[in-house]
Structures are given as structure tokens and as C-alpha cells.
mmCIF file of C-alpha atoms in Angstrom:
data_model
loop_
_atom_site.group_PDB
_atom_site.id
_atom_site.type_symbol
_atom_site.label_atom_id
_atom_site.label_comp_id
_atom_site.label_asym_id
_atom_site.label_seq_id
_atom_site.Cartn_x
_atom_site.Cartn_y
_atom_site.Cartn_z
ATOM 1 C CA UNK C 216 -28.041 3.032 12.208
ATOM 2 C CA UNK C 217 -27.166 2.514 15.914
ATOM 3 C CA UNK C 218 -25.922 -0.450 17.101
ATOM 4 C CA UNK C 219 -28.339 -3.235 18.523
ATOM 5 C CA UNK C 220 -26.802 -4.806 21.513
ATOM 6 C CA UNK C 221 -28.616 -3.966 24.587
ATOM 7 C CA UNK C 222 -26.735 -6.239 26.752
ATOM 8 C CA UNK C 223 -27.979 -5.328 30.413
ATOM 9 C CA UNK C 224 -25.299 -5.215 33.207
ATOM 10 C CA UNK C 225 -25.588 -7.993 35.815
ATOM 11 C CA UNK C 226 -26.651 -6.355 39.057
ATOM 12 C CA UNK C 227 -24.129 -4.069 41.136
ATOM 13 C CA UNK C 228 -21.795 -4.396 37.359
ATOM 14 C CA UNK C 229 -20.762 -1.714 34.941
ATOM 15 C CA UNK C 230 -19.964 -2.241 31.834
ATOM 16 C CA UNK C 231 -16.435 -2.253 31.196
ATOM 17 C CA UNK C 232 -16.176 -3.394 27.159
ATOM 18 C CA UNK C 233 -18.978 -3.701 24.461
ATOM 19 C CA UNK C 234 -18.737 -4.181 20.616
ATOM 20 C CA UNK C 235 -17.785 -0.530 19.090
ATOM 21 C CA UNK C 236 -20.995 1.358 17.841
ATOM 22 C CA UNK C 237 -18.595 1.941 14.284
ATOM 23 C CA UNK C 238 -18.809 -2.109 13.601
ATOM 24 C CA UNK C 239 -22.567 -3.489 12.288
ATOM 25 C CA UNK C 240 -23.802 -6.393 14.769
ATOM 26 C CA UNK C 241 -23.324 -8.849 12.001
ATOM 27 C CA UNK C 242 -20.790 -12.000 12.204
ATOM 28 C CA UNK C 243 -18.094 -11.994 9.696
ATOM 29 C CA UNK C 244 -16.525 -14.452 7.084
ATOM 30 C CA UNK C 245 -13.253 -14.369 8.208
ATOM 31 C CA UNK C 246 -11.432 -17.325 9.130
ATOM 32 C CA UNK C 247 -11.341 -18.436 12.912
ATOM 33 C CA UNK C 248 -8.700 -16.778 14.689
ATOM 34 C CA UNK C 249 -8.247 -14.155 11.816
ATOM 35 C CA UNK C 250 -6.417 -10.677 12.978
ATOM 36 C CA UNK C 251 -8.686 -8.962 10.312
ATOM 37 C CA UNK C 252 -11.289 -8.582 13.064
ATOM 38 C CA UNK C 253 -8.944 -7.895 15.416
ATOM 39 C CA UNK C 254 -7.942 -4.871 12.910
ATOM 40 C CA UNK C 255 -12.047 -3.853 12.465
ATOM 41 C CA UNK C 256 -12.647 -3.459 15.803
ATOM 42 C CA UNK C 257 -9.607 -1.441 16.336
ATOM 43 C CA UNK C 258 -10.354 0.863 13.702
ATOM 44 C CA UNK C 259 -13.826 0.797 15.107
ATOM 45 C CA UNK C 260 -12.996 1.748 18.247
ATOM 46 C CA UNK C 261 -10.920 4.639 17.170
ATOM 47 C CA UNK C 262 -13.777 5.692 14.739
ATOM 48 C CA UNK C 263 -15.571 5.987 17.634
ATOM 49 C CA UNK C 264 -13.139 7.346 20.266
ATOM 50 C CA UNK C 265 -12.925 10.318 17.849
ATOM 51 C CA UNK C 266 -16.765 11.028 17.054
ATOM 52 C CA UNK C 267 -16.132 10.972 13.808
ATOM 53 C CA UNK C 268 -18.427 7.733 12.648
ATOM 54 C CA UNK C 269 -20.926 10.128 10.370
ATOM 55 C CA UNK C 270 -17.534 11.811 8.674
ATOM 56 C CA UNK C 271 -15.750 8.687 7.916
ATOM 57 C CA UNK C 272 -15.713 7.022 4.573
ATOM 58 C CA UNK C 273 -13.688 3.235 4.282
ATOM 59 C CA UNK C 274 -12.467 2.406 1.056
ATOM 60 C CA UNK C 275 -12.378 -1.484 0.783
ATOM 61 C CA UNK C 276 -9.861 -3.558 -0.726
ATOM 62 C CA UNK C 277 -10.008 -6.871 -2.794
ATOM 63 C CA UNK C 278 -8.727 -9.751 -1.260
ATOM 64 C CA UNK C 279 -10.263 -11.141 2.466
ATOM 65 C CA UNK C 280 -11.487 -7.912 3.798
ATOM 66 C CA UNK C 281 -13.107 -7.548 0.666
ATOM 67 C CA UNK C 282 -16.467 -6.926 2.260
ATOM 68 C CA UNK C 283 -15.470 -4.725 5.373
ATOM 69 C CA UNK C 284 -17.523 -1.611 3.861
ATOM 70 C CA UNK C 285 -20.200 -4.415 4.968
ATOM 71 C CA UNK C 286 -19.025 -4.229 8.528
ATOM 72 C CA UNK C 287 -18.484 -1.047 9.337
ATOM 73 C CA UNK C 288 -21.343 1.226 10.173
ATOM 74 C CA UNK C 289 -19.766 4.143 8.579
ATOM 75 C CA UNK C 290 -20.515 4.886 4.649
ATOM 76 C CA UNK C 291 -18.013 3.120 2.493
ATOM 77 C CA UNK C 292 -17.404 1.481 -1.379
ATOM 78 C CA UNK C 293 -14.844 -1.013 -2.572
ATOM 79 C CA UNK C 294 -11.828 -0.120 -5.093
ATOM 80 C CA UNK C 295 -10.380 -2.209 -7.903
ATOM 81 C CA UNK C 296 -7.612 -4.605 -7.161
ATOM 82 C CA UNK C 297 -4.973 -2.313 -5.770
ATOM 83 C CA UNK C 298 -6.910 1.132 -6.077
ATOM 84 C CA UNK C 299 -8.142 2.253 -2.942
ATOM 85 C CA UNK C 300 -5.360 4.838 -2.437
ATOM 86 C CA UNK C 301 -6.257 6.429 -5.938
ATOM 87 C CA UNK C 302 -10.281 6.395 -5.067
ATOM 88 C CA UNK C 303 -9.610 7.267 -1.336
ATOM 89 C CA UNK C 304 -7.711 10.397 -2.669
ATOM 90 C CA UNK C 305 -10.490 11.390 -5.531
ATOM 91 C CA UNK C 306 -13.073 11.265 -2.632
ATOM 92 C CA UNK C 307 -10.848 13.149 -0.212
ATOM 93 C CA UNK C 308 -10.433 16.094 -2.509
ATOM 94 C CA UNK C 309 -13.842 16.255 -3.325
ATOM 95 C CA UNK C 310 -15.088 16.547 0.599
ATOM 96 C CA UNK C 311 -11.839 17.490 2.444
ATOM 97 C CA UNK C 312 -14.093 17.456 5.141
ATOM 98 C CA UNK C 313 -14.345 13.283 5.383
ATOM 99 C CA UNK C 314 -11.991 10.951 7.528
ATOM 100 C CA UNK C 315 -10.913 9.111 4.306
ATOM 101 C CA UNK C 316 -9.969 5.608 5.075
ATOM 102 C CA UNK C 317 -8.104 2.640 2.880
ATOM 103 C CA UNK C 318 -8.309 -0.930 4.254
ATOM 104 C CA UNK C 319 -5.675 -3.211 2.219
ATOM 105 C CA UNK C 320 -4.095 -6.139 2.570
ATOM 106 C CA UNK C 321 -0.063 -7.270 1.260
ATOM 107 C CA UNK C 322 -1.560 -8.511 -1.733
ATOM 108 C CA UNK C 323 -3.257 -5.379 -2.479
ATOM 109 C CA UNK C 324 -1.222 -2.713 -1.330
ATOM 110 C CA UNK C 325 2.262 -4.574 -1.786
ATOM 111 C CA UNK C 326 1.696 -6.222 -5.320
ATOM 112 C CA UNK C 327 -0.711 -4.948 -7.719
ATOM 113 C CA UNK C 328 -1.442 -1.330 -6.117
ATOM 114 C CA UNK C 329 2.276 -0.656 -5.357
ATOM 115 C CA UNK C 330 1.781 2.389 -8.005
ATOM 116 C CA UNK C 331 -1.047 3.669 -6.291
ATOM 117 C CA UNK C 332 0.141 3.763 -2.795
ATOM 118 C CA UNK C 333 3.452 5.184 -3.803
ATOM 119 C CA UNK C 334 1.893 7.918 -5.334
ATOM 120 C CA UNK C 335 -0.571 8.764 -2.619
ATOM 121 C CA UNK C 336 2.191 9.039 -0.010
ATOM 122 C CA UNK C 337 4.187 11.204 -2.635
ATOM 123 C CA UNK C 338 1.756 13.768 -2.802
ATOM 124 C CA UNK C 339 0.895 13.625 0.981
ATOM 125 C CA UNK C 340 -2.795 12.669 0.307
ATOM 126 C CA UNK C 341 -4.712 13.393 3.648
ATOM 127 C CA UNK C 342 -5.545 10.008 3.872
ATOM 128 C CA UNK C 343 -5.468 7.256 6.306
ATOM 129 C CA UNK C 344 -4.600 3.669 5.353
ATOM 130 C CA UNK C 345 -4.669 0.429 7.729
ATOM 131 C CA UNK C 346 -1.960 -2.248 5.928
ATOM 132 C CA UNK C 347 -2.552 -6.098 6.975
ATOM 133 C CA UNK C 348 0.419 -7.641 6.258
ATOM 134 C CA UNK C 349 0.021 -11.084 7.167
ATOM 135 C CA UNK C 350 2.996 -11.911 4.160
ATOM 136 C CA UNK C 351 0.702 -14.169 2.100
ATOM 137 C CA UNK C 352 -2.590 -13.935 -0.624
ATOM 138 C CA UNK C 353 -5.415 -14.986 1.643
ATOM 139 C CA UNK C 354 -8.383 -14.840 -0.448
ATOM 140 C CA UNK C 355 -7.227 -16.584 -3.547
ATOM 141 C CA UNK C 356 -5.764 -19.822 -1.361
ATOM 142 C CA UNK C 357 -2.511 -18.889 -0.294
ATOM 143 C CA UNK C 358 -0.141 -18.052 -2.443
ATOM 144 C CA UNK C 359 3.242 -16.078 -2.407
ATOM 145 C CA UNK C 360 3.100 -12.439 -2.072
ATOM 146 C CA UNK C 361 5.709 -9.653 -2.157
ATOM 147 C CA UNK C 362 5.999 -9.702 1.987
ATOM 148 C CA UNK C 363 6.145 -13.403 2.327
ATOM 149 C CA UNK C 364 8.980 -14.216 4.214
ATOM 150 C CA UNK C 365 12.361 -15.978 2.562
ATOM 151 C CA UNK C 366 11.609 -20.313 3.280
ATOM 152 C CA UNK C 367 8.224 -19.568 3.923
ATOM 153 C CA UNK C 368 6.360 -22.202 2.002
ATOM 154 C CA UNK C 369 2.684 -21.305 0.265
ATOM 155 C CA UNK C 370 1.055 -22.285 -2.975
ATOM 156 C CA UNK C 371 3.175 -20.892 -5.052
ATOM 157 C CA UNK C 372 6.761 -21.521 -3.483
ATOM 158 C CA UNK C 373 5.775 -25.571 -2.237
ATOM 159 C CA UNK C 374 9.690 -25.358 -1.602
ATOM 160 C CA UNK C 375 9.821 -22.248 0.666
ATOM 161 C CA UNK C 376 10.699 -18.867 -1.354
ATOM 162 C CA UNK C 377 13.780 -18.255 -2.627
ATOM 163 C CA UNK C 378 15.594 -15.474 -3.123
ATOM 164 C CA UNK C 379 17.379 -16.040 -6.119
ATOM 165 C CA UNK C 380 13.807 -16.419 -8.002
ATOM 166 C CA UNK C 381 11.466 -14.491 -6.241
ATOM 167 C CA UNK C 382 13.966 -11.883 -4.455
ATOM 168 C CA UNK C 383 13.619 -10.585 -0.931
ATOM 169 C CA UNK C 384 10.050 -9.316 0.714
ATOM 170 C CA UNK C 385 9.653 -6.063 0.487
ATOM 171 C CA UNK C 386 9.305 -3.681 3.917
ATOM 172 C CA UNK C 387 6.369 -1.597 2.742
ATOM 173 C CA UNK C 388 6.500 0.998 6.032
ATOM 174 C CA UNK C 389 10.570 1.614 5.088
ATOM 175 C CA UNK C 390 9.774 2.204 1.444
ATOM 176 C CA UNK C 391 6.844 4.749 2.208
ATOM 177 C CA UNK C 392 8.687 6.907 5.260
ATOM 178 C CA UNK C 393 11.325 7.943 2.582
ATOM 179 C CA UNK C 394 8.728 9.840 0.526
ATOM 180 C CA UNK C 395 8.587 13.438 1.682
ATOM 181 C CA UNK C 396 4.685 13.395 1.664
ATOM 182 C CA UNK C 397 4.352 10.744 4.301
ATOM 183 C CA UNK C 398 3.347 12.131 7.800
ATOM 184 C CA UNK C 399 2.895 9.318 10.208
ATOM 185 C CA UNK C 400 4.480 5.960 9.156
ATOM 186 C CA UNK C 401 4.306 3.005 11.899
ATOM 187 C CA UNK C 402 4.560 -0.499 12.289
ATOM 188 C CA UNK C 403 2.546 -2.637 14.988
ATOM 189 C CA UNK C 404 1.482 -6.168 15.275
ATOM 190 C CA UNK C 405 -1.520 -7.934 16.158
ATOM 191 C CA UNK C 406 -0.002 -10.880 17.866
ATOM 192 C CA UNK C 407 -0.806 -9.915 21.866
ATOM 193 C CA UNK C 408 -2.767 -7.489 23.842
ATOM 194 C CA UNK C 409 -0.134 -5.872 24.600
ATOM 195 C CA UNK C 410 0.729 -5.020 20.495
ATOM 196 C CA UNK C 411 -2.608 -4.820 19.744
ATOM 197 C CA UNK C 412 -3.336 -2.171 22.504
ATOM 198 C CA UNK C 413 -0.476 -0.420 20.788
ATOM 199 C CA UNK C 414 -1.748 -0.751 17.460
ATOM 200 C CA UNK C 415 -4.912 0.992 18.604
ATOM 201 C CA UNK C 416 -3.074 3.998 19.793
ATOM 202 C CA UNK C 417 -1.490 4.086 16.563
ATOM 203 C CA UNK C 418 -4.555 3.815 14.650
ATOM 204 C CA UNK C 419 -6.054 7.077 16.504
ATOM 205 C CA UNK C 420 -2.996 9.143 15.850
ATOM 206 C CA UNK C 421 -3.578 8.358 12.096
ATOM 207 C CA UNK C 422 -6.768 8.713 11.943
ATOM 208 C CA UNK C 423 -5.613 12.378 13.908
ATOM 209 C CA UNK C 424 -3.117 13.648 11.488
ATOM 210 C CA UNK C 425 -5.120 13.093 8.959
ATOM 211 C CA UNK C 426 -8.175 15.263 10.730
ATOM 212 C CA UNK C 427 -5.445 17.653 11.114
ATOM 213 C CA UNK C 428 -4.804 17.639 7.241
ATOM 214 C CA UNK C 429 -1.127 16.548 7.948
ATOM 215 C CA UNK C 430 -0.671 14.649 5.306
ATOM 216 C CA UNK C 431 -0.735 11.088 4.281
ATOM 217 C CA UNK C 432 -0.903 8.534 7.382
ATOM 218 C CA UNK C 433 -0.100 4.765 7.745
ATOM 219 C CA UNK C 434 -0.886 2.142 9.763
ATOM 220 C CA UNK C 435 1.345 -1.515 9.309
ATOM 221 C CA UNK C 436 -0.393 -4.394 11.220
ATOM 222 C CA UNK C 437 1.321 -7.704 11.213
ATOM 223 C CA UNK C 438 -1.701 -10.139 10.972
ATOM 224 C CA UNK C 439 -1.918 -13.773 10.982
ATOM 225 C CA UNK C 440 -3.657 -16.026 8.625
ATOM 226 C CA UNK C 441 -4.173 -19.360 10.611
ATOM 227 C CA UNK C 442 -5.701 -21.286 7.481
ATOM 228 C CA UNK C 443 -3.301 -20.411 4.697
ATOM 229 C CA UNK C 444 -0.654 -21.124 7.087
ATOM 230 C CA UNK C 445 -2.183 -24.369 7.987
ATOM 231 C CA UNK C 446 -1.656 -23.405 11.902
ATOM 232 C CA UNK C 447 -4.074 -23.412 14.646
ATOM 233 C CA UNK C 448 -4.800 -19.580 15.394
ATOM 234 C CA UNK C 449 -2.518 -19.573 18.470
ATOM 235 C CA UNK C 450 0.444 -20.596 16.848
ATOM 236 C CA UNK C 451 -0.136 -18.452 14.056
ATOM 237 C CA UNK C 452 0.296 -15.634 16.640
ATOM 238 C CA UNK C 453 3.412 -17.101 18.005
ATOM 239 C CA UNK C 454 4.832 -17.321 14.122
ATOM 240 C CA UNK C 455 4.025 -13.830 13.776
ATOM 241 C CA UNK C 456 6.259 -12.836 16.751
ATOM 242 C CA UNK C 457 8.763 -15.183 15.944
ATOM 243 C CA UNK C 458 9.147 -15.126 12.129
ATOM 244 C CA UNK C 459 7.464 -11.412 10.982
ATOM 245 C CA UNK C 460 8.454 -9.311 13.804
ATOM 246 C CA UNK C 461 12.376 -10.089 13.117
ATOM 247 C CA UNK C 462 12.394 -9.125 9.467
ATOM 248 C CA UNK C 463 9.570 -6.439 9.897
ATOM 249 C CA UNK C 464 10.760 -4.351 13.030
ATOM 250 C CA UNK C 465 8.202 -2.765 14.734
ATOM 251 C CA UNK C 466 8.275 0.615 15.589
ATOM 252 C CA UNK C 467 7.724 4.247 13.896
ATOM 253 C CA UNK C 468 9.080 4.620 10.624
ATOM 254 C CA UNK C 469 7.865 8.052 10.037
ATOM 255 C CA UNK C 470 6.277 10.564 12.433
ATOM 256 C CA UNK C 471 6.758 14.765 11.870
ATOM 257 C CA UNK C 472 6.870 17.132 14.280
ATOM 258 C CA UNK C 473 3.339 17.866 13.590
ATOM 259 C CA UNK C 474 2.381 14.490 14.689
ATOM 260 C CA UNK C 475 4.157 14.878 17.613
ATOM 261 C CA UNK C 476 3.061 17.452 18.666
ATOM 262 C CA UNK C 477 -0.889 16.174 18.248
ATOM 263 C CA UNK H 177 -9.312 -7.941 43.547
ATOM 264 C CA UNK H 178 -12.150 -6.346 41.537
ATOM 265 C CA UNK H 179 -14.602 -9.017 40.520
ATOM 266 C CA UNK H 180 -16.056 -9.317 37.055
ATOM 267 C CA UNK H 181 -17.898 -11.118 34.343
ATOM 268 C CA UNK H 182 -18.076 -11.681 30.433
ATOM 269 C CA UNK H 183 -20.899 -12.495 28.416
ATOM 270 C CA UNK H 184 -19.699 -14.456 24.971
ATOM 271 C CA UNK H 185 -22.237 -13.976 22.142
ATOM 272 C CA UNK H 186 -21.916 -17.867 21.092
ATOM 273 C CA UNK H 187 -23.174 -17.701 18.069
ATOM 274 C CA UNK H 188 -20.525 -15.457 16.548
ATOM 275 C CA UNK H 189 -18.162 -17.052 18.090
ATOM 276 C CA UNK H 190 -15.744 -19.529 15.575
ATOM 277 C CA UNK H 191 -13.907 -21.466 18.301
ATOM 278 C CA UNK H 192 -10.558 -20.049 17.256
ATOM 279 C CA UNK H 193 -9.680 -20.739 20.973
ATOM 280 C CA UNK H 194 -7.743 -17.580 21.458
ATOM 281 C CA UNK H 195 -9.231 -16.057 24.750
ATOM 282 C CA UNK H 196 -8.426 -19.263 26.850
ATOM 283 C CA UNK H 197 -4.641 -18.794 26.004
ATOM 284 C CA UNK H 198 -4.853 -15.266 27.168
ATOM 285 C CA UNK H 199 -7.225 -15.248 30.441
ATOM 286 C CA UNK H 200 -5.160 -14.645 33.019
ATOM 287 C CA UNK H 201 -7.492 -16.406 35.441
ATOM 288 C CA UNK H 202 -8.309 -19.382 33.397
ATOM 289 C CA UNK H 203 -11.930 -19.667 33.628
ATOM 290 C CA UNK H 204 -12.752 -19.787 29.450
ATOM 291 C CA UNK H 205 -12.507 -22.865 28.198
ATOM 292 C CA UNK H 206 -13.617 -24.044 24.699
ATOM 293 C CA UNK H 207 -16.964 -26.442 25.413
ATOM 294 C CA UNK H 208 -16.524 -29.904 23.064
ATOM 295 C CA UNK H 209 -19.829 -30.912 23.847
ATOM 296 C CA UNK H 210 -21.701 -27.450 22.511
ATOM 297 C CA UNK H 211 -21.584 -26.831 18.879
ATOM 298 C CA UNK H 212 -23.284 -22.801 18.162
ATOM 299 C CA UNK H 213 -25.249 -22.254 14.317
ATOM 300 C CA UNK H 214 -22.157 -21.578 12.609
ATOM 301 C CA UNK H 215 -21.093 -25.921 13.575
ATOM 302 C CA UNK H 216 -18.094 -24.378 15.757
ATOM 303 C CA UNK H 217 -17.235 -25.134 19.908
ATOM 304 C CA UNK H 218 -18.088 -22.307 21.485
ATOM 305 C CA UNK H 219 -15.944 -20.644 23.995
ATOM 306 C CA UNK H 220 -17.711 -20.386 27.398
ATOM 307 C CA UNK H 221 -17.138 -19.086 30.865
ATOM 308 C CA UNK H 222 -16.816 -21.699 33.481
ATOM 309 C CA UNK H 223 -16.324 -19.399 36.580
ATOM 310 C CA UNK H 224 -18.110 -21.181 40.104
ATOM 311 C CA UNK H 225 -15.916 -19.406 42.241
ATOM 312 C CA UNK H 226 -16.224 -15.796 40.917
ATOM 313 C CA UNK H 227 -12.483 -15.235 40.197
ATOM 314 C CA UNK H 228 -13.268 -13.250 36.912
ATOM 315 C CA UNK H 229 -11.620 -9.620 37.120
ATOM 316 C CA UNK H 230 -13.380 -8.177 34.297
ATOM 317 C CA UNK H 231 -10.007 -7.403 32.587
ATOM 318 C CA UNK H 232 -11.240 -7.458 29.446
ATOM 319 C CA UNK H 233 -7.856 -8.951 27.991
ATOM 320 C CA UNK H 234 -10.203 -11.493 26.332
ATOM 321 C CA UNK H 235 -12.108 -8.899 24.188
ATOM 322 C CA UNK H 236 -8.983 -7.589 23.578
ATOM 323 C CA UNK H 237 -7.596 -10.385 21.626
ATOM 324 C CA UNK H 238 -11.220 -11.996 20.291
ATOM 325 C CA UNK H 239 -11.145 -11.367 16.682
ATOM 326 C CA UNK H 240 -15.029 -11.912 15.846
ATOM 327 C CA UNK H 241 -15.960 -9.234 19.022
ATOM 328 C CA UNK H 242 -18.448 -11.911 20.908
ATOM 329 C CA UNK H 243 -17.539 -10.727 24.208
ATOM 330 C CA UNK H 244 -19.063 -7.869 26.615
ATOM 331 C CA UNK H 245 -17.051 -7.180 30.048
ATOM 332 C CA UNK H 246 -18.453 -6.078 33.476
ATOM 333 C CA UNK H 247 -16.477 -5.295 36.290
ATOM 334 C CA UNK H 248 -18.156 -4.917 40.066
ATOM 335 C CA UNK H 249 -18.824 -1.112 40.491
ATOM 336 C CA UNK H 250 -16.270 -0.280 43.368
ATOM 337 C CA UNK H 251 -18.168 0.137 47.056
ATOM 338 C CA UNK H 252 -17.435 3.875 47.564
ATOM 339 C CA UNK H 253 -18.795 4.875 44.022
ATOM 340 C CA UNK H 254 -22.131 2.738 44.585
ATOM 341 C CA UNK H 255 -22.867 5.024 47.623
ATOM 342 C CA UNK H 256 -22.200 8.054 45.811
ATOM 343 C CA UNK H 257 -24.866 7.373 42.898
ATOM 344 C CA UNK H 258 -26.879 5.934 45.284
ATOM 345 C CA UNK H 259 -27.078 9.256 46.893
#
């Protein structure tokens, strides 16, 4: 299916930016001033920078982007709670010849699929995965989840978390460039153009090592959720550089000469 | 400087109010008195004197991808197709 717009340039204007042909023209349910659509449209665009739309298959988590295989116009199915690196890798073996793609949130890839993930990474799955770590549970209302920062107050820690009950967040990017499988490993944000042109970039080299059958590939994004945060969308973007970026450093965590090299 | 134009899809739009903060020209605003199908203010372009660049730093940082840039074709490459 081809994307619809057929927006016609104003006379003596080319067009310089249109909605990637990777993303369905539907509107979607996330929040106002949520990064996750900052996040589709990246991927989107990188889908589509690299031709490889009719190869790629996105594995959907649970939590908010719950529905993305519904806005992506690439072929896709949705995991179990936590899962999508363990489906992701059945379908990748299957057809080695598919750009393999997990979509998960903190909640998801952090808390209940930690196994999973681990374990992909470990045996250097060719896979891709995009992380939105936006350090709380977005879907279920805001609650505490294993990135959310130490005072930061949610649902389930009304008094800020604590350390001494809930320990310290966990820095998923660190944990996974130690495992010997890992072949690209990076951290970006989604709080300016600037970080979010960088993000893109990052996205395409994953998505490149993986074509390249390098090995298993990940993408951090620090996201913003403006409702569970009970900020306007702006500000949320501001907390992110203020509050995320300090305890999650961006940067590249994991990158092998292969990579380099790309 | 190049000259340029957006169109927003209003519609999709949620009002999030993101691409004012980042428009280096300032000519987005958020319109009170408009409310789109989904109940939300719209962002619009309000742009009478042409000083849009069609730096697309807006659809950069729009999460719900309502907005299309254009940028003037430069003079020199409009004579070339045109030939």
C-alpha cells in the first residue's frame, strides 16, 4: 500500500519534507507531544532511506506503542509482555533475509522482558531493537519502572523513589554493550532537533549492521511522556535534558569495527 | 534567504505546541479560536510577510507528522529544468 498524500507543491516550490512512505496516513493515539511519534517517523524514515520497506518486519511491544504494527506500512505482529526479542529472533532465523525489528518501551524491555533481551544480545541475534526509555509505565497510568529516575515521583513512588526500597534505575545500553554478542549499542535522545537528527543517523546504522548480519543492534531513545509526568510537552523535553540525560549519558556504548567500518 | 512554506495537516494535529518553540522564524502559532475533529487548537502558519525558510526544523520535532515543507526552487536550477 503506497502512501496517500498527494500534497501538490505551491508554484515555483519543491518539496523539501513529506510524511515517510514506511508510516500509514492514519493519526495516532499517542498523547500530545509524545516522542513515540517522533521515534515512528524516524524509524520510518530510515525504513525508507534504505529501500528496505517490503523486507522489514516490526515486532510490537505492549505498553503505549502497543499498536505501532498499525502504523507502520511494513508487515508486522505484536509479542507478549516483554517478548519481542524472543519472537523477533524466531522470525529472523526463519527468513534471515528480513530487516527484523523490536519496538519496546522501559517497561517492556527493562522490567518484565529483561530475560529476553539479555539473551538476544548474548547470542548476537541479527536483530534491530528501538528502546523508548522515557523512565516511567505509560500505558498502565504511570507508575514506577526500573529506569525511573531516584526522587522522581509516579504512581507508585507518590514520595519520589527511593533507593533504599526500590534501588537505583538501571542503564539498559551499559548492561547490554558488555555482552560479547552486541554489535552496535547507542544512546540518543529525542529532546531537540539537533538529538533527534542524531538519533536518526543512529537508527540507519542499526538498521545497517543488522543488513550486514553483524550481529545484534540497539537503539536507546530518551523519550518524554508529557501526561504521566503531568508536564506540558515542552517542558517534558526540557526534563529530559535536564534530569535523563545526566544519569543516562548519551553517546555509543558499543560499536565494532565492523560497524565502523559500514 | 531561501523562502519557504509548510502545510500542517490540522486534523492530526494534537496541539502539543511543540513547533512554535522551535521555529526559528516565529511564524507558527497555536490558533485558540480553531478547534480541528480530534477537540484540540491547531497549530497554524501565520506568515504575511513570507519570512518562512522552509527549514523543516518543525517537522523535525512534530511528533504526530502533520507537516509538509517547501522551499523556493533556487533561480539558476529553475532555468535549467526549464530548459
Amino acid at each position: 500500500m503506497e502512501s496517500t498524500t498527494s500534497i501538490i507543491p505551491p508554484e515555483g516550490m519543491q518539496l523539501v519534507y513529506e510524511r515517510p512512505k514506511a508510516l500509514v496516513d492514519v493519526h495516532t493515539h499517542y498523547c500530545p507531544g509524545c516522542t513515540h511519534g517522533v521515534a515512528h517517523r524516524l524509524l520510518a524514515e530510515a525504513i525508507d532511506e534504505l529501500g528496505v520497506r517490503e523486507k522489514t518486519i516490526l515486532v510490537a511491544p505492549v505498553g503505549c506503542s502497543v499498536f505501532a504494527y498499525a502504523y507502520f506500512n511494513t508487515d508486522g505482529c505484536e509479542a507478549a509482555h516483554g517478548r519481542a526479542p524472543a519472537m523477533a529472533t524466531g522470525i529472523k532465523r526463519i527468513d534471515p533475509s528480513r530487516v527484523v525489528v523490536t519496538y519496546q518501551g522501559d517497561g517492556d524491555l527493562a522490567a518484565i522482558g529483561t530475560a529476553e533481551i539479555i539473551h538476544a544480545a548474548a547470542r548476537g541475534e541479527c536483530i534491530t531493537t528501538l528502546f523508548i526509555n522515557n523512565a516511567i509505565y505509560g500505558m498502565t497510568g504511570g507508575q514506577m519502572a526500573p529506569t525511573t529516575l531516584l526522587g522522581q515521583k509516579t504512581k507508585s513512588s507518590p514520595m519520589g523513589r527511593d533507593a533504599k526500597i526500590a534501588g537505583l534505575p538501571i542503564r539498559m545500553s551499559e548492561v547490554l554493550a558488555t555482552l560479547p554478542g552486541s554489535a552496535y549499542i547507542v544512546r540518543r535522545s529525542l529532546h531537540d532537533v539537533n538529538n533527534i537528527r542524531k538519533a536518526k543517523k543512529a537508527i540507519v546504522t542499526a538498521l545497517k549492521a543488522q543488513i550486514n548480519g553483524l550481529g545484534f543492534s540497539m537503539v536507546e531513545l530518551l523519550s518524554s511522556c508529557p501526561t504521566n509526568w503531568g508536564i506540558p510537552a515542552d517542558k517534558a523535553l526540557e526534563w529530559v535534558e535536564e534530569n535523563m540525560v545526566p544519569y543516562y549519558p548519551l553517546g555509543d556504548y558499543k560499536v565494532i569495527e565492523a560497524v565502523k567500518s559500514l | 534567504m531561501a523562502k519557504g512554506t509548510i502545510i500542517i495537516d490540522q486534523d492530526c494535529c494534537k496541539g502539543c505546541g511543540l513547533c512554535p518553540t522551535v521555529c526559528p522564524q516565529h511564524v507558527i502559532t497555536m490558533e485558540e479560536n480553531l478547534l480541528n475533529e480530534k477537540g484540540y487548537h491547531p497549530a497554524v502558519l501565520v506568515d504575511p510577510d513570507g519570512q518562512c525558510t522552509g527549514c523543516a526544523v518543525c517537522a523535525v520535532i512534530c511528533p504526530d507528522v502533520c507537516i509538509t515543507v517547501f522551499r523556493e526552487v533556487p533561480a539558476q536550477r529553475r532555468s535549467k529544468t526549464a530548459a
